Amino acid sequence: MDRSVPGRVGTIAPTLDVPAAPMPDPAFLRDDLPLPEVSEPEVVQYFTTLSQLNFSIDTHFYPLGSCTMKYNPKINDDMAFLAGFAGIHPLQPTAQAQGALELLYRLQDWLAEITGMANTSLATLAGAHGELAGVLMMRAYHLARGDAGRTKMAIPDSAHGTNPASAAMAGFEVVTLPSDADGNTDLVALRGLLGDDLAGVMITLPSTLGLFDTNILEVCRLVHDCGGLVYGDGANMNALLGRAKLGALGFDVCHLNLHKTFSTPHGGGGPGAGPVCCGDNLAQYLAAPIVIRTDGGDYEFSEPAGSIGKISSFHGNFGVLVRAYTYIRTLGADGLRSISGNAVLNANYLMHSLKDIYSLPYDRTCMHEVVFSADWQRERGVSGLEVAKRLLDYGFHAPTMYFPLIVHEALMIEPTESENKDTLDAFIGALRAIDAEATSNPELVQNAPHTTPVARLDEATAARRPVLRWEPEAAD
Amino acid sequence: MNPNDRSYTREHEWIIVEDAGTRRALVGITHFAQDQLGDIVYFELPKVGDTVAQLGKMGEVESVKAVSDLYSPVSGEVIEINSALTDRPELTNEDPFGEGWLVRVTMSDATELDSLLSAEEYNAFVAEQH
């Protein structure tokens, strides 16, 4: 608006080549809309400059723990933009969309293979949406068996906040499952929760501490023996690709975050995809629709017999599914296996290169991410948040802060497999430099960032008194 | 720093008896709790008339860092909530033991207080957390 100059225009109205018509009743016309009067180059320059303020995986290292901000190969977009995929309509007769259905069918099959499950529904639109579908399936399973007294869902204290929210939305009472001193599920506490009122447990593997729960086989056995089910939060599947299958470990149902593990965009909260995979015991409850292949070789949408029903409009976020399909197809089984290998190697390299100066609450081999504590910096008056903000000045995205909640001053770093050793070394150098600054010049860190377009945002006021829409300044 | 005139939970709530005869008491969260939470942006408190159980969940507190559960130090009935927190949740950051109180309750069993921590025990408990 502040660039508007009266009379400046960015378009040339074409010569009238249709019969003139009278203007509508002036009562329906208004001239008070604050539309900017600008030229085309000004508009282009304005939005291009804004886009250059973006911080993204295509411009910077982005080690945001738990989010798996890996590189998204451009071939994914090329395939999603193919006219046959991009131009398809969800209401098109399936006979005219057999290629698209075949892609969905194959993706269902591959995701089931990767997780060691029997079948997949692609209808869910985000990780938490997949969780909700998964726990609703667990509920349907118990109710179908007449086992209506199973009202409790046990969830570890290190879990993503979406887990208890999903369980509560599905009508379960959430009970907290503590972690033991090594960061594994506390088996003594779990035994105390077993009973005919336990619907199941929701486990993230590796955990949000970046650790492989070495008690997992025993957890699955104990829960199954008491009649419960085991849900797998697949947010951290990047660590397990081609190495371990949740189904083989004893999980009954899980979701995958395609925007994490399978390199689809994390764009602004959506569109996403959080497919649900499950074993034979739960397959009949999968969210509709799923794609089946008929004896004649045609592909059709189908609703499983005991389905929890439709959970989204149409067939899920198709464009995202095309990208994930492309990623799997591009890499193949060996490629997927090297992803987990490199993701785990990178995280352990960071852990070993920094644990002398950043406190490591759980000092054991990590998986795809490492959780430090900024406790040693805090002793010098510099908080985890301030270390994270200072990283921005060094050209790196901040790690996840203050999560998981069981780690004091948590800094959760996930390098992913995308980055090479040079980038990791530069990042290690930055964190070591910030630690030195915490001693030599703590104010420099406490007031960071100094080089970004905006410095400290007032998060507290933004949350307490949110302004949710832009309004033009009142005219004088 | 933790006043001696009240009792504490291991979940970082405090309770002070205002009137022993009517078993009326005031409940809040500690300085340590607000410091760990950082800037508080929202409280979800029980409603007046709700019954709460000792160490049962009575609400939630949301800060810029995280959402955490609030636990009731005693069993009883909620008779008042601190309505000033609706517009100014930061009161609990600024004055956790005073103006930033959360709820007023009528205790159903005053002997439950015996199971809570004294200020001295709570100080030691907090020190242990580090």
XYZ file of C-alpha atoms in Angstrom, chain A residues 176 375 378 401-402 405 408-409 458-461 463-465, chain B residues 35-36 39-41 64-67 87-90 93 130:
30
model
C 1.482 -40.905 30.743
C 22.432 -26.360 30.732
C 22.688 -21.486 30.983
C 14.050 -25.900 21.284
C 12.531 -26.996 24.595
C 9.814 -31.672 27.470
C 15.898 -29.263 30.345
C 16.928 -26.493 27.888
C 7.349 -10.703 20.674
C 6.043 -14.258 20.813
C 4.277 -13.761 24.126
C 2.182 -10.817 22.963
C 0.051 -15.491 21.548
C -1.734 -13.462 24.230
C -3.261 -10.866 21.931
C 10.398 -19.614 35.252
C 10.587 -22.999 33.514
C 6.073 -16.332 29.097
C 2.634 -17.715 29.912
C 0.055 -16.990 27.225
C 5.544 -19.799 24.458
C 7.495 -23.016 25.070
C 4.873 -25.677 25.760
C 1.493 -26.712 27.091
C -6.687 -10.904 29.917
C -3.379 -10.922 31.746
C -1.932 -14.442 32.068
C 1.442 -12.750 32.582
C 4.910 -14.784 35.602
C 19.231 -29.808 38.382
